[in-house]
C-alpha positions as YAML, in Angstrom:
chain: A
units: angstrom
residues:
- id: 1
  name: MET
  ca: [0.00, -0.09, 0.06]
- id: 2
  name: THR
  ca: [0.97, 3.52, -0.67]
- id: 3
  name: ILE
  ca: [-0.31, 6.25, 1.86]
- id: 4
  name: PHE
  ca: [-1.36, 9.49, 0.42]
- id: 5
  name: HIS
  ca: [-2.94, 12.45, 2.18]
- id: 6
  name: LEU
  ca: [-5.43, 14.93, 0.84]
- id: 7
  name: ALA
  ca: [-3.95, 18.39, 1.04]
- id: 8
  name: ASP
  ca: [-7.09, 20.04, 2.13]
- id: 9
  name: THR
  ca: [-8.35, 17.80, 4.83]
- id: 10
  name: GLY
  ca: [-5.33, 15.79, 5.74]
- id: 11
  name: ASP
  ca: [-7.43, 12.59, 5.34]
- id: 12
  name: THR
  ca: [-5.41, 9.43, 4.59]
- id: 13
  name: LEU
  ca: [-5.86, 7.23, 1.64]
- id: 14
  name: ASP
  ca: [-4.06, 3.72, 1.34]
- id: 15
  name: ILE
  ca: [-4.01, 3.06, -2.44]
- id: 16
  name: ASP
  ca: [-2.54, -0.38, -3.56]
- id: 17
  name: ILE
  ca: [-0.88, 0.70, -6.72]
- id: 18
  name: GLN
  ca: [-1.11, -2.26, -9.17]
- id: 19
  name: GLU
  ca: [-0.33, -0.51, -12.66]
- id: 20
  name: LEU
  ca: [2.35, 1.97, -13.14]
- id: 21
  name: ILE
  ca: [2.20, 3.93, -16.64]
- id: 22
  name: ILE
  ca: [4.74, 6.54, -17.99]
- id: 23
  name: ALA
  ca: [3.39, 8.68, -20.62]
- id: 24
  name: GLY
  ca: [6.36, 9.87, -22.65]
- id: 25
  name: TRP
  ca: [6.49, 12.35, -25.46]
- id: 26
  name: ALA
  ca: [3.03, 13.78, -24.17]
- id: 27
  name: GLY
  ca: [3.35, 17.44, -25.35]
- id: 28
  name: ARG
  ca: [0.33, 19.31, -26.47]
- id: 29
  name: GLU
  ca: [2.02, 21.11, -29.15]
- id: 30
  name: GLN
  ca: [4.47, 19.39, -31.70]
- id: 31
  name: ALA
  ca: [6.99, 22.16, -31.16]
- id: 32
  name: GLY
  ca: [7.36, 21.26, -27.52]
- id: 33
  name: ILE
  ca: [7.56, 17.53, -28.62]
- id: 34
  name: ASP
  ca: [10.21, 18.23, -30.89]
- id: 35
  name: GLU
  ca: [12.07, 20.40, -28.37]
- id: 36
  name: HIS
  ca: [12.11, 17.34, -26.01]
- id: 37
  name: ILE
  ca: [13.10, 15.05, -28.76]
- id: 38
  name: GLU
  ca: [16.16, 17.22, -29.55]
- id: 39
  name: GLU
  ca: [16.89, 17.46, -25.80]
- id: 40
  name: LEU
  ca: [17.07, 13.89, -25.48]
- id: 41
  name: LYS
  ca: [18.86, 13.20, -28.90]
- id: 42
  name: ALA
  ca: [21.57, 15.29, -27.46]
- id: 43
  name: ILE
  ca: [22.32, 12.55, -24.88]
- id: 44
  name: GLY
  ca: [21.92, 9.86, -27.38]
- id: 45
  name: VAL
  ca: [18.32, 8.71, -27.25]
- id: 46
  name: THR
  ca: [16.46, 7.44, -30.12]
- id: 47
  name: PRO
  ca: [13.47, 9.56, -31.25]
- id: 48
  name: PRO
  ca: [9.90, 7.76, -30.60]
- id: 49
  name: SER
  ca: [8.22, 5.94, -33.01]
- id: 50
  name: SER
  ca: [5.01, 7.81, -32.42]
- id: 51
  name: THR
  ca: [3.67, 10.20, -29.84]
- id: 52
  name: PRO
  ca: [2.33, 9.76, -26.97]
- id: 53
  name: LEU
  ca: [3.92, 6.52, -25.89]
- id: 54
  name: PHE
  ca: [2.83, 4.69, -22.83]
- id: 55
  name: TYR
  ca: [5.50, 2.76, -21.15]
- id: 56
  name: ARG
  ca: [4.91, 0.27, -18.35]
- id: 57
  name: VAL
  ca: [6.83, 0.11, -15.56]
- id: 58
  name: ALA
  ca: [6.81, -1.91, -12.30]
- id: 59
  name: ALA
  ca: [4.12, -0.63, -9.82]
- id: 60
  name: ASN
  ca: [6.58, -1.07, -6.83]
- id: 61
  name: GLN
  ca: [8.79, 1.80, -8.37]
- id: 62
  name: LEU
  ca: [6.25, 4.42, -7.34]
- id: 63
  name: THR
  ca: [7.45, 5.86, -3.94]
- id: 64
  name: THR
  ca: [6.62, 8.83, -1.57]
- id: 65
  name: ALA
  ca: [10.23, 8.34, 0.13]
- id: 66
  name: PRO
  ca: [12.31, 11.33, 0.39]
- id: 67
  name: LYS
  ca: [15.40, 9.30, -0.82]
- id: 68
  name: ILE
  ca: [16.10, 6.81, -3.71]
- id: 69
  name: GLN
  ca: [19.08, 4.82, -4.69]
- id: 70
  name: VAL
  ca: [20.53, 4.84, -8.38]
- id: 71
  name: LEU
  ca: [23.11, 2.77, -9.90]
- id: 72
  name: GLY
  ca: [25.93, 4.98, -11.39]
- id: 73
  name: ASP
  ca: [25.84, 8.80, -11.72]
- id: 74
  name: GLN
  ca: [24.06, 9.24, -15.06]
- id: 75
  name: SER
  ca: [20.43, 9.75, -13.67]
- id: 76
  name: SER
  ca: [18.24, 12.79, -13.77]
- id: 77
  name: GLY
  ca: [14.51, 13.65, -12.65]
- id: 78
  name: GLU
  ca: [11.60, 14.97, -14.76]
- id: 79
  name: ALA
  ca: [9.00, 16.84, -12.98]
- id: 80
  name: GLU
  ca: [5.48, 15.37, -13.99]
- id: 81
  name: VAL
  ca: [1.73, 15.48, -12.94]
- id: 82
  name: VAL
  ca: [0.84, 12.13, -11.61]
- id: 83
  name: LEU
  ca: [-2.70, 10.80, -11.69]
- id: 84
  name: ILE
  ca: [-3.61, 8.09, -9.44]
- id: 85
  name: GLY
  ca: [-6.95, 6.08, -9.45]
- id: 86
  name: THR
  ca: [-8.98, 5.23, -6.48]
- id: 87
  name: PRO
  ca: [-12.31, 3.72, -5.97]
- id: 88
  name: ASP
  ca: [-13.71, 7.30, -5.19]
- id: 89
  name: GLY
  ca: [-12.03, 9.22, -8.24]
- id: 90
  name: THR
  ca: [-8.84, 10.14, -9.54]
- id: 91
  name: LEU
  ca: [-6.09, 11.97, -7.54]
- id: 92
  name: VAL
  ca: [-3.50, 14.56, -8.71]
- id: 93
  name: ALA
  ca: [0.12, 14.39, -7.44]
- id: 94
  name: ILE
  ca: [3.47, 15.84, -8.42]
- id: 95
  name: GLY
  ca: [6.17, 13.55, -9.25]
- id: 96
  name: SER
  ca: [9.40, 12.52, -11.29]
- id: 97
  name: ASP
  ca: [10.21, 10.42, -13.82]
- id: 98
  name: HIS
  ca: [13.53, 9.60, -12.51]
- id: 99
  name: THR
  ca: [15.35, 8.05, -15.41]
- id: 100
  name: ASP
  ca: [18.82, 6.11, -16.16]
- id: 101
  name: ARG
  ca: [20.16, 8.44, -19.03]
- id: 102
  name: GLU
  ca: [23.04, 5.93, -20.11]
- id: 103
  name: ALA
  ca: [20.31, 3.11, -20.25]
- id: 104
  name: GLU
  ca: [17.99, 5.59, -22.26]
- id: 105
  name: ALA
  ca: [20.52, 5.62, -25.04]
- id: 106
  name: TRP
  ca: [19.85, 2.17, -25.76]
- id: 107
  name: SER
  ca: [16.15, 1.51, -24.56]
- id: 108
  name: VAL
  ca: [13.87, 4.07, -23.15]
- id: 109
  name: ALA
  ca: [11.49, 1.30, -21.89]
- id: 110
  name: HIS
  ca: [14.46, -0.26, -19.86]
- id: 111
  name: SER
  ca: [15.61, 3.07, -18.56]
- id: 112
  name: LYS
  ca: [12.16, 3.76, -17.28]
- id: 113
  name: GLN
  ca: [12.16, 0.53, -15.23]
- id: 114
  name: VAL
  ca: [15.53, 0.61, -13.56]
- id: 115
  name: CYS
  ca: [14.87, 4.02, -11.37]
- id: 116
  name: ALA
  ca: [12.19, 4.76, -8.70]
- id: 117
  name: LYS
  ca: [9.51, 7.18, -9.42]
- id: 118
  name: PRO
  ca: [9.12, 9.60, -6.58]
- id: 119
  name: VAL
  ca: [5.84, 11.47, -5.98]
- id: 120
  name: SER
  ca: [4.25, 13.65, -3.39]
- id: 121
  name: GLN
  ca: [2.23, 12.01, -0.41]
- id: 122
  name: GLN
  ca: [0.14, 15.32, -0.43]
- id: 123
  name: VAL
  ca: [-2.63, 15.02, -3.28]
- id: 124
  name: TRP
  ca: [-5.66, 16.59, -4.75]
- id: 125
  name: TRP
  ca: [-8.91, 15.21, -6.22]
- id: 126
  name: LEU
  ca: [-8.64, 15.61, -9.95]
- id: 127
  name: LYS
  ca: [-12.31, 16.75, -10.01]
- id: 128
  name: ASP
  ca: [-11.27, 19.82, -7.87]
- id: 129
  name: VAL
  ca: [-8.81, 21.11, -10.48]
- id: 130
  name: ILE
  ca: [-9.91, 19.85, -13.96]
- id: 131
  name: GLU
  ca: [-12.17, 22.66, -14.82]
- id: 132
  name: HIS
  ca: [-9.38, 25.32, -14.55]
- id: 133
  name: TRP
  ca: [-6.54, 22.66, -15.40]
- id: 134
  name: ASP
  ca: [-4.56, 24.90, -17.77]
- id: 135
  name: GLN
  ca: [-3.84, 27.38, -14.99]
- id: 136
  name: LEU
  ca: [-1.85, 25.01, -13.13]
- id: 137
  name: GLN
  ca: [2.00, 25.60, -13.26]
- id: 138
  name: ILE
  ca: [5.16, 22.99, -12.77]
- id: 139
  name: THR
  ca: [8.33, 24.08, -11.31]
- id: 140
  name: CYS
  ca: [11.29, 21.65, -10.76]
- id: 141
  name: TYR
  ca: [14.50, 22.64, -8.86]
- id: 142
  name: ALA
  ca: [17.63, 20.43, -8.95]
- id: 143
  name: THR
  ca: [20.43, 20.64, -6.40]
- id: 144
  name: ILE
  ca: [23.58, 20.65, -8.42]
- id: 145
  name: ASP
  ca: [26.99, 20.97, -6.71]
- id: 146
  name: GLY
  ca: [25.42, 22.04, -3.73]
- id: 147
  name: ASP
  ca: [23.19, 24.94, -5.11]
- id: 148
  name: GLU
  ca: [19.52, 24.71, -5.99]
- id: 149
  name: VAL
  ca: [18.91, 25.73, -9.47]
- id: 150
  name: ARG
  ca: [15.59, 26.20, -11.44]
- id: 151
  name: TYR
  ca: [15.60, 23.00, -13.72]
- id: 152
  name: GLN
  ca: [12.22, 23.09, -15.21]
- id: 153
  name: GLU
  ca: [9.31, 25.70, -15.40]
- id: 154
  name: GLY
  ca: [6.19, 26.25, -17.26]
- id: 155
  name: PRO
  ca: [2.35, 25.90, -17.55]
- id: 156
  name: VAL
  ca: [0.64, 22.32, -18.04]
- id: 157
  name: THR
  ca: [-0.45, 23.67, -21.24]
- id: 158
  name: GLY
  ca: [2.73, 22.40, -22.54]
- id: 159
  name: LEU
  ca: [1.44, 18.88, -22.08]
- id: 160
  name: LEU
  ca: [-1.56, 17.02, -22.93]
- id: 161
  name: HIS
  ca: [-4.74, 17.81, -20.97]
- id: 162
  name: PRO
  ca: [-5.63, 14.82, -18.80]
- id: 163
  name: ALA
  ca: [-8.83, 14.15, -20.78]
- id: 164
  name: GLU
  ca: [-7.04, 13.62, -23.98]
- id: 165
  name: LEU
  ca: [-4.03, 11.97, -22.62]
- id: 166
  name: LEU
  ca: [-6.39, 9.44, -21.01]
- id: 167
  name: ARG
  ca: [-8.53, 9.36, -24.24]
- id: 168
  name: ARG
  ca: [-5.37, 8.60, -26.24]
- id: 169
  name: PHE
  ca: [-4.86, 5.76, -23.86]
- id: 170
  name: GLY
  ca: [-8.02, 4.31, -24.66]
- id: 171
  name: LEU
  ca: [-10.22, 5.64, -21.79]
- id: 172
  name: ASP
  ca: [-13.80, 7.21, -22.53]
- id: 173
  name: LYS
  ca: [-13.43, 9.68, -19.61]
- id: 174
  name: PRO
  ca: [-10.55, 11.23, -17.49]
- id: 175
  name: THR
  ca: [-10.58, 8.69, -14.76]
- id: 176
  name: LEU
  ca: [-7.91, 5.99, -14.14]
- id: 177
  name: ALA
  ca: [-9.30, 2.57, -12.62]
- id: 178
  name: PRO
  ca: [-8.42, 2.18, -9.01]
- id: 179
  name: GLY
  ca: [-4.77, 1.04, -8.58]
- id: 180
  name: GLN
  ca: [-3.60, 2.63, -11.86]
- id: 181
  name: ALA
  ca: [-1.19, 5.44, -11.85]
- id: 182
  name: MET
  ca: [0.15, 7.40, -14.68]
- id: 183
  name: LEU
  ca: [3.06, 10.09, -14.87]
- id: 184
  name: CYS
  ca: [1.77, 12.52, -17.70]
- id: 185
  name: GLY
  ca: [4.71, 13.81, -19.50]
- id: 186
  name: THR
  ca: [7.55, 16.47, -18.65]
- id: 187
  name: LEU
  ca: [8.38, 19.97, -19.83]
- id: 188
  name: PRO
  ca: [11.79, 20.98, -21.29]
- id: 189
  name: VAL
  ca: [14.73, 21.36, -19.09]
- id: 190
  name: ILE
  ca: [16.45, 24.72, -18.66]
- id: 191
  name: GLY
  ca: [20.22, 24.18, -19.44]
- id: 192
  name: GLY
  ca: [20.20, 20.61, -20.49]
- id: 193
  name: VAL
  ca: [19.22, 17.17, -18.87]
- id: 194
  name: ARG
  ca: [21.74, 16.54, -16.31]
- id: 195
  name: PRO
  ca: [22.30, 14.63, -13.07]
- id: 196
  name: ALA
  ca: [21.90, 16.27, -9.53]
- id: 197
  name: GLN
  ca: [22.03, 15.52, -5.91]
- id: 198
  name: ALA
  ca: [18.48, 16.12, -5.28]
- id: 199
  name: PHE
  ca: [15.14, 17.21, -7.15]
- id: 200
  name: ARG
  ca: [12.41, 19.37, -5.84]
- id: 201
  name: MET
  ca: [9.11, 19.45, -7.81]
- id: 202
  name: VAL
  ca: [6.09, 21.93, -7.20]
- id: 203
  name: LEU
  ca: [2.63, 22.14, -8.79]
- id: 204
  name: THR
  ca: [1.07, 25.25, -8.11]
- id: 205
  name: ASP
  ca: [-2.84, 26.10, -8.67]
- id: 206
  name: PRO
  ca: [-2.94, 29.90, -8.74]
- id: 207
  name: VAL
  ca: [-6.74, 29.77, -8.85]
- id: 208
  name: THR
  ca: [-6.93, 28.29, -5.29]
- id: 209
  name: GLY
  ca: [-3.28, 29.44, -3.96]
- id: 210
  name: ARG
  ca: [-2.65, 25.94, -3.06]
- id: 211
  name: SER
  ca: [0.54, 23.98, -4.39]
- id: 212
  name: LEU
  ca: [1.69, 20.35, -3.85]
- id: 213
  name: GLN
  ca: [5.57, 19.56, -3.32]
- id: 214
  name: HIS
  ca: [7.88, 16.78, -3.20]
- id: 215
  name: GLN
  ca: [11.79, 16.62, -2.90]
- id: 216
  name: TYR
  ca: [13.73, 13.77, -2.92]
- id: 217
  name: ASP
  ca: [17.61, 13.15, -2.45]
- id: 218
  name: ILE
  ca: [19.81, 10.68, -4.66]
- id: 219
  name: ARG
  ca: [22.04, 8.08, -3.28]
- id: 220
  name: ILE
  ca: [24.47, 6.80, -6.01]
- id: 221
  name: LEU
  ca: [25.62, 3.13, -5.79]
- id: 222
  name: PRO
  ca: [28.96, 2.34, -7.19]
- id: 223
  name: VAL
  ca: [29.11, 0.28, -10.39]
- id: 224
  name: ILE
  ca: [31.21, -2.63, -10.16]
- id: 225
  name: SER
  ca: [32.57, -4.48, -12.98]
...
């Protein structure tokens, strides 16, 4: 079980995550998709066959822990909205599609699997924000050489609206089944994709003045050959 807390009420939700999906190349405009493709081509990643693509990842990779462990020093985070299905509706969180960039150069699907996917414990109901969804803002900060720098920033309008994203996933309405979780795509990186000691992601709702936030530190495990 993964424990989440509703940001408004503090109510606890125990969710048994059974299916984890990563929506890749999920930009709303082709120019944004092309920018992300070029960004990843710069580190050796082959462009996708179509967009968006829905990668499957082991469900136990989703974590609310404040620290993750990775093999080697060639991984980095990507701030993403996370949708989580429950029997009472779909939740919204902020998370990171932390990815092994070295592995990504030869298999995007494999690279998604080898790193944990940190996600905020604080959540909102999707129904409470979907009517003003395009007002939401994503910001990601990376701690590099001890200094926190702005790593990603922009409105969610750079990404497919949840209704359209889930339609392309094959669903009739923007509601995930209980136990499903989906990371919904990312924004371009400021200064290029690169490793960091920590990442901090913030999802801001300027209409209500609320925000969701999650920060995680990275412990690098040695590569022994």
